[in-house]
Short mmCIF file of C-alpha atoms in Angstrom, two decimals:
data_model
loop_
_atom_site.label_atom_id
_atom_site.label_comp_id
_atom_site.label_asym_id
_atom_site.label_seq_id
_atom_site.Cartn_x
_atom_site.Cartn_y
_atom_site.Cartn_z
CA GLY Y 27 72.13 108.15 -58.92
CA GLN Y 28 71.94 111.39 -60.81
CA GLN Y 29 70.41 111.05 -64.25
CA LEU Y 30 70.03 113.41 -67.16
CA ASN Y 31 67.25 112.63 -69.62
CA GLN Y 32 67.89 113.82 -73.14
CA SER Y 33 65.43 114.07 -75.99
CA PRO Y 34 65.00 113.31 -78.74
CA GLN Y 35 67.26 110.27 -78.99
CA SER Y 36 67.85 110.89 -82.66
CA MET Y 37 66.96 113.41 -85.37
CA PHE Y 38 67.21 113.17 -89.15
CA ILE Y 39 66.84 116.60 -90.73
CA GLN Y 40 67.36 118.42 -93.98
CA GLU Y 41 70.33 120.74 -94.37
CA GLY Y 42 69.30 124.29 -93.54
CA GLU Y 43 66.71 123.32 -90.93
CA ASP Y 44 66.88 124.41 -87.32
CA VAL Y 45 67.36 121.81 -84.57
CA SER Y 46 66.27 121.80 -80.96
CA MET Y 47 67.12 119.28 -78.25
CA ASN Y 48 66.74 119.32 -74.50
CA CYS Y 49 67.88 117.76 -71.30
CA THR Y 50 66.05 117.41 -67.99
CA SER Y 51 66.94 116.22 -64.52
CA SER Y 52 65.18 115.48 -61.26
CA SER Y 53 68.11 117.12 -59.45
CA ILE Y 54 69.27 120.72 -59.41
CA PHE Y 55 72.60 121.48 -61.06
CA ASN Y 56 74.60 124.71 -60.96
CA THR Y 57 76.28 124.15 -64.31
CA TRP Y 58 75.03 122.73 -67.60
CA LEU Y 59 77.40 121.72 -70.38
CA TRP Y 60 76.79 120.70 -73.98
CA TYR Y 61 79.28 118.42 -75.75
CA LYS Y 62 79.47 117.08 -79.30
CA GLN Y 63 81.02 113.72 -80.13
CA GLU Y 64 81.99 112.69 -83.64
CA PRO Y 65 82.89 109.13 -84.69
CA GLY Y 66 86.26 108.02 -83.36
CA GLU Y 67 86.60 111.07 -81.14
CA GLY Y 68 86.00 112.03 -77.55
CA PRO Y 69 83.35 114.62 -76.59
CA VAL Y 70 84.24 118.25 -77.32
CA LEU Y 71 82.77 121.06 -75.21
CA LEU Y 72 80.48 123.37 -77.21
CA ILE Y 73 78.81 125.59 -74.64
CA ALA Y 74 78.98 125.98 -70.86
CA LEU Y 75 76.16 127.56 -68.81
CA TYR Y 76 76.79 128.72 -65.26
CA LYS Y 77 73.75 130.77 -64.26
CA ALA Y 78 70.03 129.92 -64.15
CA GLY Y 79 68.23 131.65 -67.01
CA GLU Y 80 71.47 132.25 -68.91
CA LEU Y 81 71.28 132.18 -72.71
CA THR Y 82 74.62 131.65 -74.45
CA SER Y 83 75.54 131.43 -78.13
CA ASN Y 84 78.49 129.93 -79.95
CA GLY Y 85 78.12 130.65 -83.66
CA ARG Y 86 74.96 128.90 -84.87
CA LEU Y 87 74.53 127.18 -81.50
CA THR Y 88 72.44 128.65 -78.69
CA ALA Y 89 71.89 127.03 -75.29
CA GLN Y 90 69.84 128.06 -72.27
CA PHE Y 91 70.11 127.14 -68.60
CA GLY Y 92 66.60 126.54 -67.30
CA ILE Y 93 65.33 128.83 -64.56
CA THR Y 94 64.53 125.83 -62.30
CA ARG Y 95 68.15 124.62 -62.74
CA LYS Y 96 66.73 121.23 -63.72
CA ASP Y 97 66.84 121.58 -67.50
CA SER Y 98 68.65 123.01 -70.48
CA PHE Y 99 68.13 123.14 -74.21
CA LEU Y 100 70.42 123.43 -77.22
CA ASN Y 101 69.39 124.92 -80.56
CA ILE Y 102 71.32 124.72 -83.82
CA SER Y 103 70.26 127.11 -86.53
CA ALA Y 104 70.61 126.52 -90.30
CA SER Y 105 72.13 123.06 -89.93
CA ILE Y 106 74.97 121.95 -92.20
CA PRO Y 107 76.35 118.45 -92.89
CA SER Y 108 79.27 118.89 -90.47
CA ASP Y 109 76.76 119.25 -87.60
CA VAL Y 110 76.37 115.47 -87.77
CA GLY Y 111 77.31 113.80 -84.51
CA ILE Y 112 76.01 112.95 -81.06
CA TYR Y 113 75.18 115.83 -78.74
CA PHE Y 114 75.39 115.27 -74.99
CA CYS Y 115 74.31 117.37 -72.08
CA ALA Y 116 76.43 116.98 -68.96
CA CYS Y 117 76.51 118.40 -65.45
CA PRO Y 118 79.42 118.43 -63.02
CA PHE Y 119 79.02 117.17 -59.47
CA SER Y 120 81.24 116.44 -56.50
CA LEU Y 121 81.10 113.09 -54.76
CA TYR Y 122 82.40 114.40 -51.48
CA ALA Y 123 82.68 117.79 -49.81
CA GLY Y 124 86.09 119.28 -50.45
CA ASN Y 125 86.66 117.24 -53.63
CA ALA Y 126 89.48 118.70 -55.63
CA GLY Y 127 87.71 118.26 -58.95
CA ASN Y 128 84.30 117.72 -60.45
CA MET Y 129 82.97 114.56 -62.05
CA LEU Y 130 80.55 114.72 -64.96
CA THR Y 131 77.19 113.02 -65.34
CA PHE Y 132 76.01 112.76 -68.95
CA GLY Y 133 72.68 112.41 -70.70
CA GLY Y 134 72.10 109.59 -73.15
CA GLY Y 135 72.79 111.77 -76.18
CA THR Y 136 70.91 113.03 -79.23
CA ARG Y 137 72.16 111.62 -82.52
CA LEU Y 138 71.87 114.22 -85.28
CA MET Y 139 71.89 113.25 -88.93
CA VAL Y 140 71.76 115.93 -91.64
CA LYS Y 141 70.69 115.21 -95.20
CA PRO Y 142 72.45 117.47 -97.75
CA GLU O 6 99.66 122.95 -76.05
CA THR O 7 99.41 119.14 -76.28
CA GLY O 8 95.94 117.66 -75.99
CA VAL O 9 94.84 114.51 -74.19
CA THR O 10 96.18 111.35 -75.79
CA GLN O 11 95.19 107.74 -75.18
CA SER O 12 96.66 104.39 -76.12
CA PRO O 13 95.99 101.99 -77.61
CA THR O 14 93.21 103.15 -79.95
CA HIS O 15 91.66 99.69 -80.22
CA LEU O 16 92.05 96.48 -78.25
CA ILE O 17 90.55 92.99 -78.39
CA LYS O 18 90.63 90.75 -75.32
CA THR O 19 88.91 87.59 -74.15
CA ARG O 20 86.84 87.06 -71.04
CA GLY O 21 88.89 86.70 -67.87
CA GLN O 22 91.92 88.56 -69.23
CA GLN O 23 93.32 91.77 -67.81
CA VAL O 24 93.81 95.05 -69.70
CA THR O 25 95.72 98.29 -69.12
CA LEU O 26 94.73 101.52 -70.88
CA ARG O 27 96.89 104.64 -70.86
CA CYS O 28 96.24 108.36 -70.89
CA SER O 29 98.48 111.40 -71.09
CA SER O 30 96.86 114.53 -69.74
CA GLN O 31 96.84 117.90 -71.42
CA SER O 32 99.83 120.08 -70.59
CA GLY O 33 99.32 121.84 -67.26
CA HIS O 34 96.50 119.58 -66.05
CA ASN O 35 96.95 117.58 -62.84
CA THR O 36 93.62 115.76 -62.72
CA VAL O 37 92.56 112.78 -64.82
CA SER O 38 89.07 111.28 -64.97
CA TRP O 39 88.09 108.02 -66.64
CA TYR O 40 84.72 107.28 -68.21
CA GLN O 41 83.16 104.20 -69.80
CA GLN O 42 80.91 104.74 -72.81
CA ALA O 43 78.87 101.73 -73.88
CA LEU O 44 77.53 101.71 -77.43
CA GLY O 45 74.63 104.12 -77.83
CA GLN O 46 74.96 105.60 -74.35
CA GLY O 47 76.50 108.58 -72.67
CA PRO O 48 79.82 108.28 -70.82
CA GLN O 49 79.66 106.93 -67.24
CA PHE O 50 82.13 108.18 -64.64
CA ILE O 51 84.53 105.48 -63.39
CA PHE O 52 86.99 107.37 -61.16
CA GLN O 53 89.19 110.43 -60.93
CA TYR O 54 92.84 110.86 -59.95
CA TYR O 55 94.31 114.03 -58.50
CA ARG O 56 97.96 114.32 -57.46
CA GLU O 57 98.44 110.55 -57.77
CA GLU O 58 95.51 109.63 -55.49
CA GLU O 59 91.99 108.45 -56.24
CA ASN O 60 89.75 111.47 -55.71
CA GLY O 61 86.34 109.95 -56.36
CA ARG O 62 84.77 106.81 -57.75
CA GLY O 63 81.58 105.99 -59.61
CA ASN O 64 79.54 102.80 -59.42
CA PHE O 65 82.17 100.40 -60.77
CA PRO O 66 83.49 97.23 -59.09
CA PRO O 67 87.00 96.97 -57.57
CA ARG O 68 88.31 95.09 -60.60
CA PHE O 69 88.44 98.55 -62.19
CA SER O 70 91.52 100.22 -60.76
CA GLY O 71 93.81 103.04 -61.72
CA LEU O 72 97.06 104.84 -61.21
CA GLN O 73 98.34 108.36 -61.73
CA PHE O 74 102.03 109.06 -62.18
CA PRO O 75 104.12 112.09 -61.12
CA ASN O 76 103.85 113.50 -64.67
CA TYR O 77 100.02 113.27 -64.25
CA SER O 78 99.61 110.57 -66.87
CA SER O 79 97.28 107.78 -65.84
CA GLU O 80 96.43 104.12 -66.33
CA LEU O 81 93.11 102.31 -66.12
CA ASN O 82 93.36 98.61 -65.30
CA VAL O 83 90.51 96.16 -65.62
CA ASN O 84 90.89 92.62 -64.25
CA ALA O 85 88.79 89.55 -64.99
CA LEU O 86 87.26 91.08 -68.11
CA GLU O 87 83.57 90.46 -68.78
CA LEU O 88 81.68 90.76 -72.06
CA ASP O 89 79.87 93.86 -70.74
CA ASP O 90 83.21 95.63 -70.35
CA SER O 91 83.21 96.11 -74.13
CA ALA O 92 83.01 99.89 -74.54
CA LEU O 93 84.85 103.07 -75.43
CA TYR O 94 87.00 104.17 -72.50
CA LEU O 95 87.51 107.91 -72.33
CA CYS O 96 90.08 109.84 -70.38
CA ALA O 97 89.58 113.50 -69.53
CA SER O 98 92.05 115.91 -67.99
CA SER O 99 91.41 119.09 -66.08
CA SER O 100 92.91 121.49 -63.59
CA PRO O 101 90.63 121.86 -60.54
CA THR O 102 89.40 125.38 -59.87
CA GLY O 103 87.40 124.48 -56.77
CA GLY O 104 84.26 125.67 -58.51
CA SER O 105 81.81 124.57 -61.16
CA GLN O 106 83.66 126.29 -64.02
CA GLU O 107 86.38 123.65 -64.31
CA THR O 108 86.50 122.23 -67.86
CA GLN O 109 87.36 118.64 -68.69
CA TYR O 110 89.09 117.93 -72.00
CA PHE O 111 88.58 114.47 -73.45
CA GLY O 112 90.93 112.21 -75.36
CA PRO O 113 89.81 110.19 -78.40
CA GLY O 114 89.23 107.06 -76.32
CA THR O 115 90.28 103.42 -76.43
CA ARG O 116 87.75 101.02 -77.90
CA LEU O 117 87.83 97.72 -76.03
CA LEU O 118 86.16 94.60 -77.35
CA VAL O 119 85.85 91.59 -75.04
CA LEU O 120 85.10 88.27 -76.73
#
């Protein structure tokens, strides 16, 4: 099946530091998504990337869609305590031609811990 | 706009029992997808319902089944529960666009513990 490999698995950083995490795949995807999940909540979409080479920002978050369409990275600048959570990459795929909707395949997540 | 809601929030069952989890989709969304998230892992796609029919299924056995109702709410049923079914079950709703820019919105999940 399709697999997304995320690294690192966890990070413990000091408040104010920058963070970088990435996601790779053996398959080509046309869309890369980055979600954040906090305890007791479902994943929340942070950034969506639709074009190879695209660089997109959302506040202190910046994500890039790799030119090979097999990878993506997410950077967080000047981390703050509320950045704590698990960050997932995800890519949509269709099981069958003509599917009405897309399904998502997720990476294993990067757990971010921020020390004040 | 009402977000995705799920019930119950937590549930404890024993092996061999059956469980039903419920999801109400976000207003205006006609597609519901279910995911299983084991502890320390990313969500795994179970199946998707569109207009009351199963639209796609991941690698889960037939004892995982679902329903979608005319108001687009959905149920996930799991029969003959096993210990490995312990997980967070997430529901996501969306409105298909026919392209890759469709966004799925997740509910808070139901945490199931099988003893």
